[in-house]
C-alpha cells in the first residue's frame, strides 16, 4: 500500500498467522506511529487490527501479525 516517495514510506516486515514466512509492506505512515502500533500488537490478544489503504490497494493486518519496521538504506 505504497503511495509517496521513498523518503515518505516506512517499510515493515510482517510475520505470524496467515503470512507465509515473512512479507514486507511499505506504508506512508511515519515510523514512530508504526512503532506504536507494533508495540500495542506485541500484547496479543490485546492490540489493534490495522487497515491501510491507498488509491488502488488495501492491506488489513490483524493484531496476531507482528509488524517490525525495517531500516532502509
XYZ file of N, CA and C in Angstrom:
219
model
N 0.873 -1.163 0.000
C 0.000 0.000 0.000
C 0.909 1.212 0.000
N 1.694 1.347 -1.034
C 2.701 2.387 -1.072
C 2.337 3.487 -2.042
N 2.131 4.670 -1.503
C 1.966 5.872 -2.301
C 2.828 6.929 -1.673
N 3.699 7.535 -2.442
C 4.589 8.559 -1.920
C 6.009 8.258 -2.315
N 6.896 9.168 -1.971
C 8.300 8.961 -2.289
C 8.905 8.002 -1.277
N 10.058 7.465 -1.627
C 10.721 6.522 -0.724
C 10.984 7.154 0.639
N 11.245 8.462 0.675
C 11.514 9.147 1.939
C 10.264 9.214 2.819
N 9.083 9.135 2.225
C 7.840 9.229 2.979
C 7.312 7.871 3.423
N 7.918 6.791 2.940
C 7.415 5.451 3.214
C 8.201 4.776 4.329
N 7.494 3.990 5.121
C 8.121 3.143 6.120
C 7.868 1.705 5.701
N 8.923 0.908 5.663
C 8.787 -0.493 5.281
C 8.795 -1.352 6.540
N 7.845 -2.275 6.600
C 7.742 -3.178 7.750
C 7.808 -4.622 7.263
N 8.300 -5.485 8.137
C 8.307 -6.920 7.879
C 7.160 -7.524 8.669
N 6.370 -8.349 8.011
C 5.218 -8.992 8.629
C 5.516 -10.468 8.866
N 5.180 -10.962 10.053
C 5.290 -12.387 10.367
C 4.094 -12.780 11.223
N 3.744 -14.039 11.184
C 2.671 -14.530 12.030
C 1.634 -15.303 11.251
N 0.515 -15.627 11.887
C -0.541 -16.406 11.245
C -1.036 -15.757 9.954
N -1.113 -16.550 8.904
C -1.592 -16.055 7.617
C -0.507 -15.485 6.731
N 0.711 -15.366 7.262
C 1.840 -14.863 6.470
C 2.755 -16.043 6.197
N 3.012 -16.327 4.926
C 3.862 -17.447 4.537
C 5.318 -17.042 4.732
N 5.880 -17.373 5.875
C 7.251 -16.958 6.199
C 7.251 -15.509 6.644
N 7.746 -14.633 5.765
C 7.715 -13.198 6.038
C 7.223 -12.472 4.792
N 6.751 -11.264 5.002
C 6.332 -10.401 3.894
C 6.738 -8.983 4.256
N 6.929 -8.157 3.244
C 7.233 -6.754 3.505
C 6.126 -5.884 2.936
N 5.935 -4.747 3.585
C 4.892 -3.810 3.199
C 5.440 -2.411 3.415
N 5.276 -1.531 2.420
C 5.682 -0.134 2.555
C 4.441 0.706 2.761
N 4.475 1.528 3.813
C 3.300 2.283 4.236
C 3.676 3.754 4.372
N 2.819 4.625 3.887
C 3.039 6.071 4.022
C 2.522 6.537 5.371
N 3.206 6.111 6.407
C 2.867 6.481 7.770
C 4.197 6.676 8.489
N 4.326 7.720 9.305
C 5.605 7.945 9.993
C 6.024 6.733 10.828
N 7.303 6.472 10.830
C 7.852 5.332 11.555
C 7.450 5.308 13.030
N 7.447 6.450 13.742
C 7.028 6.394 15.157
C 5.596 5.893 15.339
N 4.696 6.231 14.430
C 3.319 5.749 14.545
C 3.248 4.247 14.313
N 4.002 3.746 13.345
C 4.033 2.297 13.116
C 4.660 1.568 14.293
N 5.680 2.161 14.893
C 6.299 1.538 16.058
C 5.297 1.449 17.210
N 4.465 2.459 17.370
C 3.434 2.432 18.409
C 2.443 1.299 18.156
N 2.014 1.157 16.907
C 1.103 0.055 16.560
C 1.764 -1.285 16.864
N 3.044 -1.435 16.491
C 3.773 -2.681 16.736
C 3.868 -2.984 18.222
N 4.120 -1.960 19.032
C 4.218 -2.164 20.477
C 2.880 -2.623 21.060
N 1.798 -2.025 20.605
C 0.469 -2.404 21.095
C 0.147 -3.838 20.674
N 0.506 -4.207 19.438
C 0.222 -5.557 18.956
C 1.052 -6.613 19.677
N 2.156 -6.222 20.272
C 3.006 -7.176 20.985
C 2.309 -7.742 22.218
N 1.237 -7.118 22.644
C 0.499 -7.573 23.825
C -0.706 -8.424 23.444
N -0.593 -9.229 22.373
C -1.686 -10.084 21.912
C -2.195 -10.925 23.074
N -3.489 -11.074 23.279
C -4.593 -10.812 22.383
C -5.093 -9.373 22.401
N -4.544 -8.548 23.285
C -4.894 -7.131 23.193
C -4.190 -6.560 21.969
N -4.586 -5.419 21.534
C -3.931 -4.804 20.393
C -4.944 -4.215 19.440
N -4.487 -3.905 18.265
C -5.349 -3.302 17.252
C -5.202 -4.049 15.937
N -6.278 -4.093 15.190
C -6.218 -4.569 13.816
C -5.987 -3.319 12.972
N -4.990 -3.342 12.109
C -4.639 -2.159 11.324
C -5.086 -2.349 9.874
N -5.694 -1.320 9.322
C -6.100 -1.336 7.917
C -5.466 -0.128 7.248
N -4.702 -0.396 6.184
C -4.036 0.651 5.419
C -4.605 0.628 4.012
N -4.876 1.800 3.453
C -5.462 1.866 2.108
C -4.790 2.950 1.288
N -4.686 2.683 -0.007
C -4.218 3.680 -0.969
C -5.268 3.738 -2.074
N -4.970 4.446 -3.129
C -5.932 4.594 -4.218
C -6.260 3.261 -4.886
N -5.316 2.296 -4.851
C -5.553 1.051 -5.572
C -5.258 -0.225 -4.779
N -5.072 -0.113 -3.468
C -4.765 -1.308 -2.683
C -5.227 -1.133 -1.240
N -5.491 -2.273 -0.592
C -5.849 -2.293 0.822
C -5.044 -3.408 1.483
N -4.523 -3.127 2.672
C -3.827 -4.143 3.456
C -4.448 -4.147 4.852
N -4.974 -5.282 5.258
C -5.545 -5.438 6.594
C -4.616 -6.335 7.403
N -4.108 -5.805 8.506
C -3.145 -6.523 9.328
C -3.805 -6.828 10.679
N -4.099 -8.108 10.940
C -4.722 -8.446 12.221
C -3.724 -8.310 13.377
N -4.249 -8.188 14.566
C -3.393 -8.000 15.748
C -2.490 -9.189 16.017
N -2.777 -10.343 15.438
C -1.946 -11.526 15.648
C -0.689 -11.516 14.781
N -0.590 -10.589 13.843
C 0.579 -10.490 12.964
C 1.547 -9.466 13.544
N 2.819 -9.808 13.529
C 3.863 -8.919 14.032
C 4.360 -8.019 12.909
N 4.419 -6.711 13.177
C 4.968 -5.724 12.230
C 6.244 -5.174 12.816
N 7.358 -5.399 12.123
C 8.650 -4.880 12.571
C 9.154 -3.878 11.532
N 9.315 -2.607 11.911
C 9.884 -1.634 10.974
C 11.282 -2.051 10.539
N 11.564 -1.936 9.255
C 12.881 -2.263 8.712
C 13.674 -0.996 8.475
N 14.956 -1.069 8.688
C 15.854 0.040 8.367
C 16.088 -0.005 6.868
N 15.818 1.074 6.184
C 16.035 1.143 4.743
C 17.237 2.008 4.485
N 18.188 1.450 3.748
C 19.432 2.183 3.467
C 19.270 3.141 2.302
